[in-house]
Amino acid sequence: MSIEIFLGTGIAVLVFVIFLIAGLISYCFPSKNINSYYGYRTPRSQKNQTNWDFAQKMSGKVVIVFAFIQLILLSLLSLILIHFQIAIDSIIPFQMILMVMLAIVMLIICERKLENFDKVNTIPL
């Protein structure tokens, strides 16, 4: 049973590290210019340079926060599933579903923050 705990929480830690590194890179080294290759790229973030600059820093912060949330939730999920003696090959799909759900929540949060920023910083004609 200990190998299942190691694998289940190991995946959670790996996902945490990947998200933490991505968030730190995005926050500390944001893309300076609007582009189609690197950074938080949505139509709203690419609308103008002001939105772009805000979106890069803000999305980095959101990803860092969600890295910690994912670590906690994926570890708990793994331990709960292992407690009920669910096989390790069944744990991974649950973890993937949770990661996709959290990614969708991150996108929604980023877009709402960017929408509010855009409203405040748009000069009416």
C-alpha atoms as one frame of an Amber mdcrd trajectory, in Angstrom:
protein
   0.000   0.000   0.000   2.911   2.398   0.596   3.828   2.493  -3.113   0.300
   3.693  -3.889   0.631   6.520  -1.364   4.005   7.472  -2.851   2.667   7.454
  -6.430  -0.575   9.239  -5.554   1.065  12.047  -3.615   4.072  12.046  -5.954
   1.819  13.034  -8.837   0.343  15.804  -6.681   3.814  17.117  -5.855   4.925
  16.952  -9.497   1.864  18.909 -10.632   2.494  21.431  -7.833   6.112  21.953
  -8.905   5.159  22.387 -12.575   2.414  24.913 -11.768   4.594  26.751  -9.253
   7.453  27.104 -11.744   5.068  28.219 -14.504   3.455  30.780 -12.179   6.794
  32.123 -10.978   8.113  32.435 -14.539   4.936  34.211 -15.620   5.043  36.559
 -12.643   8.787  37.269 -12.510   9.459  37.263 -16.262   6.200  38.324 -17.907
   6.049  38.646 -21.658   6.719  42.301 -22.444   4.910  42.531 -25.770   1.676
  41.073 -27.069   2.478  37.850 -28.901   0.983  34.500 -29.863   3.655  32.335
 -28.223   4.246  33.106 -24.568   2.102  34.446 -21.756  -1.551  34.609 -20.825
  -3.144  34.861 -24.269  -6.848  35.537 -24.604  -8.649  38.047 -26.828  -9.168
  40.354 -23.841  -5.525  40.197 -22.733  -4.376  40.916 -26.295  -6.754  43.866
 -26.711  -4.076  46.410 -25.803  -0.686  46.655 -24.106  -2.159  47.787 -20.765
  -4.406  44.712 -20.570  -1.493  42.519 -21.653   0.823  43.798 -18.915  -1.861
  43.402 -16.237  -2.841  39.916 -17.452   0.718  38.592 -17.351   1.350  39.553
 -13.715  -2.156  38.674 -12.520  -2.210  35.245 -14.180   1.166  34.420 -12.633
  -0.220  35.163  -9.159  -3.357  33.093  -9.830  -1.308  30.113 -11.054   0.932
  30.261  -7.955  -2.103  30.275  -5.630  -3.711  27.427  -7.553  -0.464  25.424
  -7.417  -0.851  25.274  -3.639  -4.584  24.529  -3.904  -3.847  21.694  -6.334
  -1.155  20.266  -4.071  -3.565  20.129  -1.140  -6.575  18.840  -3.097  -4.665
  16.262  -5.152  -2.886  14.946  -2.052  -6.154  14.701  -0.132  -7.874  13.056
  -3.081  -5.077  10.500  -3.393  -5.114   9.709   0.321  -8.918   9.368   0.371
  -8.939   7.068  -2.640  -6.083   4.998  -1.197  -7.914   4.795   2.143 -10.857
   3.213   0.330  -8.375   0.856  -1.384  -8.970   2.102  -4.883  -6.205   0.938
  -7.225  -3.523   3.441  -8.214  -4.461   3.199 -11.899  -7.930   4.445 -10.930
  -6.557   7.395  -8.936  -4.878   9.069 -11.912  -8.139   9.736 -13.830  -9.611
  11.358 -10.698  -6.510  13.548 -10.421  -6.723  14.530 -14.096 -10.400  15.469
 -13.761  -9.590  17.615 -10.721  -6.702  19.319 -12.546  -8.906  20.160 -15.543
 -11.624  21.526 -13.252  -9.092  23.715 -11.419  -7.638  24.949 -14.724 -11.129
  26.014 -15.823 -11.642  27.835 -12.515  -8.263  29.579 -12.955  -9.269  30.744
 -16.435 -12.607  32.069 -15.181 -10.946  33.955 -12.323  -8.301  35.460 -14.610
 -10.860  36.540 -17.190 -13.132  38.152 -14.566 -10.204  40.074 -13.062  -9.105
  41.152 -16.527 -12.647  42.172 -17.460 -12.904  44.358 -14.343  -9.464  45.849
 -15.042 -10.456  46.564 -18.650 -13.682  48.312 -17.587 -11.849  50.566 -15.134
  -9.044  51.408 -17.560 -11.059  51.930 -20.740 -11.673  55.552 -21.603 -15.180
  56.061 -23.033 -15.324  57.814 -26.399
